[in-house]
Structures are given as C-alpha cells and as structure tokens.
Amino acid sequence: MFSYRGVFFITFVLLFCKSSSKLAPDYIKPCPGLKSECLKKNIQETIPYFVKGIPSLGINSTDPLFGEPVELDLPGGLKIKFSDGVIKGFRKCIVEHVKYEGLEAQLNLRCGLSLKGKYKASGRVLIFAINGDGDARIKSPNVSFSCKIKFEDRTREGVIYREIKDYKTTYSYDDKVSFQFTNLFKGSPELSATVLTFINENWKQVLDEFGKPITDKIVEIVFDIIKKFFQVIPRDELYVS
Ligand SMILES: *[C@@H]1O[C@H](CO)[C@@H](O)[C@H](O)[C@H]1NC(C)=O
Ligand SMILES: *[C@@H]1O[C@H](CO)[C@@H](O)[C@H](O)[C@H]1NC(C)=O
C-alpha cells in the first residue's frame, strides 16, 4: 500500500527525473532550421555563459582558458616551454558569420586575446640566440578565426549525439600583437630589453615564424572543450526542425 509519504516521494522522484533529463543548460537555445541569423544571435548570446564551462558535465572553462604545460619545438631550433598558461578574452569574441548546412558548419569569430604564463626558451628568435626563463605575456587585440566544422551522428546507449568529427581553422592577426617577455637572456636585463623591443618592432615576422604552432595549440585546446560539449549533450537538445 502506498502511504501519503510514499506518493509524495514518488512524485518528487518523477519531477526530479523529468527536470534532470535535460542536460543542456538553459542558455542553450536551439535554432529552428539552423537559420544563420538565429545561429549568429544565439551563439553570440551563449558565449559569455559557455566560456565559464559546465563543471557538472566535465566541460572546462574557456575564459579563462587554462593550458596544461606545453613544449613546442619551433622553427629555427627554438625550444619553448610554457607553463601556468592562462588565456583570457574568449568571452568577448564577436560572431561575424555562421552558416550551418547538412553536417557542416562555418563559424567566423573575431576576438581580442591575452596570454599569460611562465616560459623557458632557448634557440634563435629572428637574429638573436636567446636563453630565457621568465614571465610571458602576449596580447593579440584583434584576431579573426574562420572555422569549418564537420559533424557526425553517433549513437550511444540509444541516444544520438551530433559530435564534431573534424575541424579546420584559419586565422589572421588583424592588429599589432605585442610581446612582453621578462629575462630573455638569463641575468642580462639590458640585452633582454633590447631584444624585446626588436621582437615587438618585428611582430609580423615573429608571428610568421612562430604564430602558427602556438595558435594551433590554443585552437586545439578550445576545440577539445567544444568537442566535449557535443559529446555529452544529446542531439535532440541542440537541434530542432
Ligand atoms: C579588427 O580588424 C579589422 C580588420 O582590419 C577591422 O575592420 C576592425 O575594425 C578591427 N577591430 C577592432 C576592434 O579594432
Ligand atoms: C579539462 O581540464 C583538465 C584539467 O586541466 C584536463 O586534464 C582535461 O584534459 C581538460 N579536458 C578537456 C576536454 O579539455
């Protein structure tokens, strides 16, 4: 026999299960028919929330974006190791263009980003052989990203997920990028300052040489987080016809 209390409990469980069956946060608003105008507006409005991450679903924050320590072997034999890396600014990215057709999406973003961390580096930068160990800051106030994303449907335990299968990103730095590195030459502040000035005066050339591997790494970290989102949120919560 059901007691009054038992009925209450069952009602509670049913209500709880119903409300928790939806995984997507309330700020995720699907766009009927994936119309570009709607996607542009909704993605723009979602960014400031999404960048905070969704810890309950294992989705990391993208602003601030915390990078694991990375070691990069850059052109010209420059070895650089970044740690305690933090990137800020993704929450203010402007959505310039979105198109979603079939299983392919095109997303263009314009962002102002700043990177902070510790670095160790040895090797050649332009004409200088550096041997540094200190703090690094890079500011890229106006970088545009163009992302082509391919999706595929995967079913797990009877639930369909539309996951990211593949992506390609190109980018351009549309305003001057500035570098602030301390201690580029261990123990020689004057030489360090001179070389830093030189690096900043030749920022375009520095980016031509080193921009790609560094930016690719950042894009990869961000996409790993976005991929996770599409792996845990069922397709039906994101797409409506
Ligand atoms: C960024 O660069 C683009 C292309 O040069 C320019 O149109 C735009 O005004 C710049 N944005 C900012 C915020 O400076
Ligand atoms: C989330 O962050 C943790 C800790 O930094 C890291 O180990 C993990 O790989 C990240 N997950 C994704 C999907 O980026």
mmCIF file of C-alpha atoms in Angstrom, residues 37-232:
data_model
loop_
_atom_site.group_PDB
_atom_site.id
_atom_site.type_symbol
_atom_site.label_atom_id
_atom_site.label_comp_id
_atom_site.label_asym_id
_atom_site.label_seq_id
_atom_site.Cartn_x
_atom_site.Cartn_y
_atom_site.Cartn_z
ATOM 1 C CA GLU A 37 20.596 34.816 -38.445
ATOM 2 C CA CYS A 38 19.288 32.881 -35.458
ATOM 3 C CA LEU A 39 22.558 30.971 -35.004
ATOM 4 C CA LYS A 40 24.609 34.151 -35.119
ATOM 5 C CA LYS A 41 22.464 35.789 -32.449
ATOM 6 C CA ASN A 42 22.163 32.723 -30.213
ATOM 7 C CA ILE A 43 25.822 31.742 -30.390
ATOM 8 C CA GLN A 44 26.773 35.349 -29.613
ATOM 9 C CA GLU A 45 24.490 35.355 -26.576
ATOM 10 C CA THR A 46 25.698 31.940 -25.445
ATOM 11 C CA ILE A 47 29.422 32.717 -25.500
ATOM 12 C CA PRO A 48 29.628 34.638 -22.178
ATOM 13 C CA TYR A 49 27.954 31.700 -20.414
ATOM 14 C CA PHE A 50 29.617 28.856 -22.284
ATOM 15 C CA VAL A 51 33.127 30.189 -21.611
ATOM 16 C CA LYS A 52 32.579 29.626 -17.895
ATOM 17 C CA GLY A 53 32.415 25.894 -18.543
ATOM 18 C CA ILE A 54 29.852 23.389 -17.297
ATOM 19 C CA PRO A 55 31.652 21.592 -14.466
ATOM 20 C CA SER A 56 28.769 19.147 -13.870
ATOM 21 C CA LEU A 57 29.293 17.833 -17.408
ATOM 22 C CA GLY A 58 33.075 17.911 -17.316
ATOM 23 C CA ILE A 59 33.235 20.857 -19.704
ATOM 24 C CA ASN A 60 36.162 23.102 -18.864
ATOM 25 C CA SER A 61 36.211 26.858 -18.802
ATOM 26 C CA THR A 62 37.414 28.609 -21.954
ATOM 27 C CA ASP A 63 37.699 32.059 -20.348
ATOM 28 C CA PRO A 64 39.934 31.917 -18.504
ATOM 29 C CA LEU A 65 41.403 29.090 -20.518
ATOM 30 C CA PHE A 66 43.953 27.107 -18.545
ATOM 31 C CA GLY A 67 46.569 25.327 -20.577
ATOM 32 C CA GLU A 68 48.470 22.265 -19.478
ATOM 33 C CA PRO A 69 52.229 22.825 -19.701
ATOM 34 C CA VAL A 70 53.291 22.634 -23.339
ATOM 35 C CA GLU A 71 56.629 22.218 -25.002
ATOM 36 C CA LEU A 72 56.947 23.447 -28.530
ATOM 37 C CA ASP A 73 59.755 22.849 -30.985
ATOM 38 C CA LEU A 74 59.516 25.897 -33.149
ATOM 39 C CA PRO A 75 61.137 26.722 -36.464
ATOM 40 C CA GLY A 76 64.799 27.667 -36.343
ATOM 41 C CA GLY A 77 65.509 25.300 -33.453
ATOM 42 C CA LEU A 78 63.724 27.411 -30.858
ATOM 43 C CA LYS A 79 62.537 25.291 -27.978
ATOM 44 C CA ILE A 80 59.965 26.880 -25.778
ATOM 45 C CA LYS A 81 58.155 25.571 -22.744
ATOM 46 C CA PHE A 82 55.046 27.292 -21.420
ATOM 47 C CA SER A 83 53.559 26.604 -18.022
ATOM 48 C CA ASP A 84 50.843 28.159 -15.865
ATOM 49 C CA GLY A 85 49.382 29.409 -19.126
ATOM 50 C CA VAL A 86 46.152 31.372 -18.909
ATOM 51 C CA ILE A 87 44.334 32.891 -21.849
ATOM 52 C CA LYS A 88 41.626 35.466 -21.393
ATOM 53 C CA GLY A 89 39.250 37.152 -23.780
ATOM 54 C CA PHE A 90 37.158 34.474 -25.454
ATOM 55 C CA ARG A 91 34.038 35.687 -23.659
ATOM 56 C CA LYS A 92 34.140 38.865 -25.747
ATOM 57 C CA CYS A 93 34.509 37.232 -29.147
ATOM 58 C CA ILE A 94 32.243 38.658 -31.811
ATOM 59 C CA VAL A 95 30.382 36.204 -34.022
ATOM 60 C CA GLU A 96 30.782 37.626 -37.519
ATOM 61 C CA HIS A 97 29.295 34.858 -39.599
ATOM 62 C CA VAL A 98 27.666 31.459 -39.136
ATOM 63 C CA LYS A 99 26.399 29.025 -41.693
ATOM 64 C CA TYR A 100 25.214 25.516 -40.933
ATOM 65 C CA GLU A 101 24.163 23.149 -43.681
ATOM 66 C CA GLY A 102 23.844 19.398 -43.580
ATOM 67 C CA LEU A 103 26.621 18.245 -41.290
ATOM 68 C CA GLU A 104 28.917 21.185 -41.931
ATOM 69 C CA ALA A 105 29.212 24.494 -40.164
ATOM 70 C CA GLN A 106 31.208 27.607 -40.871
ATOM 71 C CA LEU A 107 31.876 29.933 -37.954
ATOM 72 C CA ASN A 108 33.802 33.194 -38.111
ATOM 73 C CA LEU A 109 34.833 34.858 -34.870
ATOM 74 C CA ARG A 110 36.787 37.988 -34.040
ATOM 75 C CA CYS A 111 38.473 38.034 -30.644
ATOM 76 C CA GLY A 112 40.844 40.020 -28.501
ATOM 77 C CA LEU A 113 43.019 37.611 -26.547
ATOM 78 C CA SER A 114 45.736 37.854 -23.973
ATOM 79 C CA LEU A 115 48.030 35.074 -22.889
ATOM 80 C CA LYS A 116 49.974 34.990 -19.664
ATOM 81 C CA GLY A 117 52.314 32.398 -18.308
ATOM 82 C CA LYS A 118 55.811 31.279 -17.470
ATOM 83 C CA TYR A 119 58.194 30.381 -20.215
ATOM 84 C CA LYS A 120 61.570 28.808 -20.745
ATOM 85 C CA ALA A 121 63.122 29.161 -24.136
ATOM 86 C CA SER A 122 66.370 28.570 -25.919
ATOM 87 C CA GLY A 123 67.207 28.992 -29.558
ATOM 88 C CA ARG A 124 67.020 31.582 -32.243
ATOM 89 C CA VAL A 125 64.421 34.337 -32.495
ATOM 90 C CA LEU A 126 64.966 36.374 -35.656
ATOM 91 C CA ILE A 127 68.673 37.219 -35.420
ATOM 92 C CA PHE A 128 69.131 36.575 -31.711
ATOM 93 C CA ALA A 129 70.051 33.410 -29.868
ATOM 94 C CA ILE A 130 68.041 33.686 -26.695
ATOM 95 C CA ASN A 131 68.236 31.722 -23.485
ATOM 96 C CA GLY A 132 65.383 32.889 -21.343
ATOM 97 C CA ASP A 133 63.359 31.947 -18.331
ATOM 98 C CA GLY A 134 60.686 34.270 -17.045
ATOM 99 C CA ASP A 135 57.193 35.624 -17.465
ATOM 100 C CA ALA A 136 55.479 35.812 -20.805
ATOM 101 C CA ARG A 137 52.559 37.947 -21.897
ATOM 102 C CA ILE A 138 51.222 38.121 -25.402
ATOM 103 C CA LYS A 139 48.387 40.412 -26.407
ATOM 104 C CA SER A 140 46.548 39.883 -29.627
ATOM 105 C CA PRO A 141 43.814 42.512 -29.632
ATOM 106 C CA ASN A 142 42.170 41.651 -32.930
ATOM 107 C CA VAL A 143 42.457 38.135 -34.237
ATOM 108 C CA SER A 144 39.902 36.636 -36.589
ATOM 109 C CA PHE A 145 39.191 32.922 -36.704
ATOM 110 C CA SER A 146 37.487 31.109 -39.535
ATOM 111 C CA CYS A 147 36.393 27.599 -38.520
ATOM 112 C CA LYS A 148 34.995 24.859 -40.723
ATOM 113 C CA ILE A 149 33.439 22.159 -38.599
ATOM 114 C CA LYS A 150 32.241 18.732 -39.721
ATOM 115 C CA PHE A 151 29.778 16.835 -37.581
ATOM 116 C CA GLU A 152 28.719 13.220 -37.484
ATOM 117 C CA ASP A 153 25.944 11.433 -35.636
ATOM 118 C CA ARG A 154 26.923 8.815 -33.096
ATOM 119 C CA THR A 155 24.549 6.735 -31.015
ATOM 120 C CA ARG A 156 25.453 5.737 -27.513
ATOM 121 C CA GLU A 157 23.042 3.769 -25.327
ATOM 122 C CA GLY A 158 20.158 4.658 -27.600
ATOM 123 C CA VAL A 159 20.907 8.398 -27.548
ATOM 124 C CA ILE A 160 22.041 10.232 -30.662
ATOM 125 C CA TYR A 161 24.824 12.773 -30.326
ATOM 126 C CA ARG A 162 25.946 15.067 -33.121
ATOM 127 C CA GLU A 163 29.652 15.164 -32.488
ATOM 128 C CA ILE A 164 32.468 17.124 -34.058
ATOM 129 C CA LYS A 165 34.256 14.805 -36.453
ATOM 130 C CA ASP A 166 36.766 17.220 -37.821
ATOM 131 C CA TYR A 167 37.567 20.922 -37.930
ATOM 132 C CA LYS A 168 39.837 23.273 -39.797
ATOM 133 C CA THR A 169 40.665 26.714 -38.531
ATOM 134 C CA THR A 170 42.469 29.547 -40.218
ATOM 135 C CA TYR A 171 43.179 32.869 -38.559
ATOM 136 C CA SER A 172 44.720 36.233 -39.075
ATOM 137 C CA TYR A 173 46.105 38.780 -36.642
ATOM 138 C CA ASP A 174 44.470 41.963 -37.821
ATOM 139 C CA ASP A 175 46.085 44.387 -35.392
ATOM 140 C CA LYS A 176 49.532 44.570 -33.873
ATOM 141 C CA VAL A 177 50.383 41.734 -31.498
ATOM 142 C CA SER A 178 52.540 42.728 -28.547
ATOM 143 C CA PHE A 179 55.003 40.623 -26.606
ATOM 144 C CA GLN A 180 56.186 41.068 -23.076
ATOM 145 C CA PHE A 181 58.840 38.570 -22.042
ATOM 146 C CA THR A 182 60.998 39.054 -18.977
ATOM 147 C CA ASN A 183 64.520 37.671 -18.765
ATOM 148 C CA LEU A 184 65.023 36.688 -22.405
ATOM 149 C CA PHE A 185 68.717 36.446 -21.619
ATOM 150 C CA LYS A 186 69.216 34.990 -18.210
ATOM 151 C CA GLY A 187 70.793 37.587 -15.982
ATOM 152 C CA SER A 188 71.096 40.305 -18.596
ATOM 153 C CA PRO A 189 68.232 42.791 -18.281
ATOM 154 C CA GLU A 190 69.635 45.295 -20.787
ATOM 155 C CA LEU A 191 70.110 42.796 -23.573
ATOM 156 C CA SER A 192 66.709 41.313 -22.740
ATOM 157 C CA ALA A 193 65.041 44.703 -23.099
ATOM 158 C CA THR A 194 66.814 45.429 -26.388
ATOM 159 C CA VAL A 195 65.796 42.127 -27.909
ATOM 160 C CA LEU A 196 62.231 42.502 -26.654
ATOM 161 C CA THR A 197 61.977 45.862 -28.387
ATOM 162 C CA PHE A 198 63.306 44.290 -31.559
ATOM 163 C CA ILE A 199 60.773 41.450 -31.307
ATOM 164 C CA ASN A 200 57.914 43.924 -30.909
ATOM 165 C CA GLU A 201 59.070 46.057 -33.809
ATOM 166 C CA ASN A 202 59.133 42.952 -35.960
ATOM 167 C CA TRP A 203 55.954 41.393 -34.597
ATOM 168 C CA LYS A 204 54.699 40.352 -38.031
ATOM 169 C CA GLN A 205 57.830 38.416 -38.806
ATOM 170 C CA VAL A 206 57.809 36.811 -35.361
ATOM 171 C CA LEU A 207 54.229 35.680 -35.968
ATOM 172 C CA ASP A 208 55.076 34.359 -39.414
ATOM 173 C CA GLU A 209 57.666 32.156 -37.808
ATOM 174 C CA PHE A 210 56.065 31.188 -34.536
ATOM 175 C CA GLY A 211 52.416 32.222 -34.653
ATOM 176 C CA LYS A 212 51.065 29.093 -36.262
ATOM 177 C CA PRO A 213 52.265 26.381 -33.852
ATOM 178 C CA ILE A 214 51.242 28.470 -30.850
ATOM 179 C CA THR A 215 47.832 29.463 -32.198
ATOM 180 C CA ASP A 216 47.164 25.914 -33.442
ATOM 181 C CA LYS A 217 47.780 24.655 -29.917
ATOM 182 C CA ILE A 218 45.328 27.175 -28.456
ATOM 183 C CA VAL A 219 42.707 26.288 -31.078
ATOM 184 C CA GLU A 220 43.189 22.604 -30.260
ATOM 185 C CA ILE A 221 42.642 23.171 -26.533
ATOM 186 C CA VAL A 222 39.487 25.206 -27.203
ATOM 187 C CA PHE A 223 38.135 22.648 -29.665
ATOM 188 C CA ASP A 224 38.741 19.795 -27.215
ATOM 189 C CA ILE A 225 36.380 21.621 -24.867
ATOM 190 C CA ILE A 226 33.787 22.328 -27.571
ATOM 191 C CA LYS A 227 34.006 18.695 -28.731
ATOM 192 C CA LYS A 228 33.257 17.548 -25.223
ATOM 193 C CA PHE A 229 30.105 19.690 -25.248
ATOM 194 C CA PHE A 230 28.770 17.905 -28.331
ATOM 195 C CA GLN A 231 29.749 14.525 -26.849
ATOM 196 C CA VAL A 232 27.649 14.978 -23.734
#
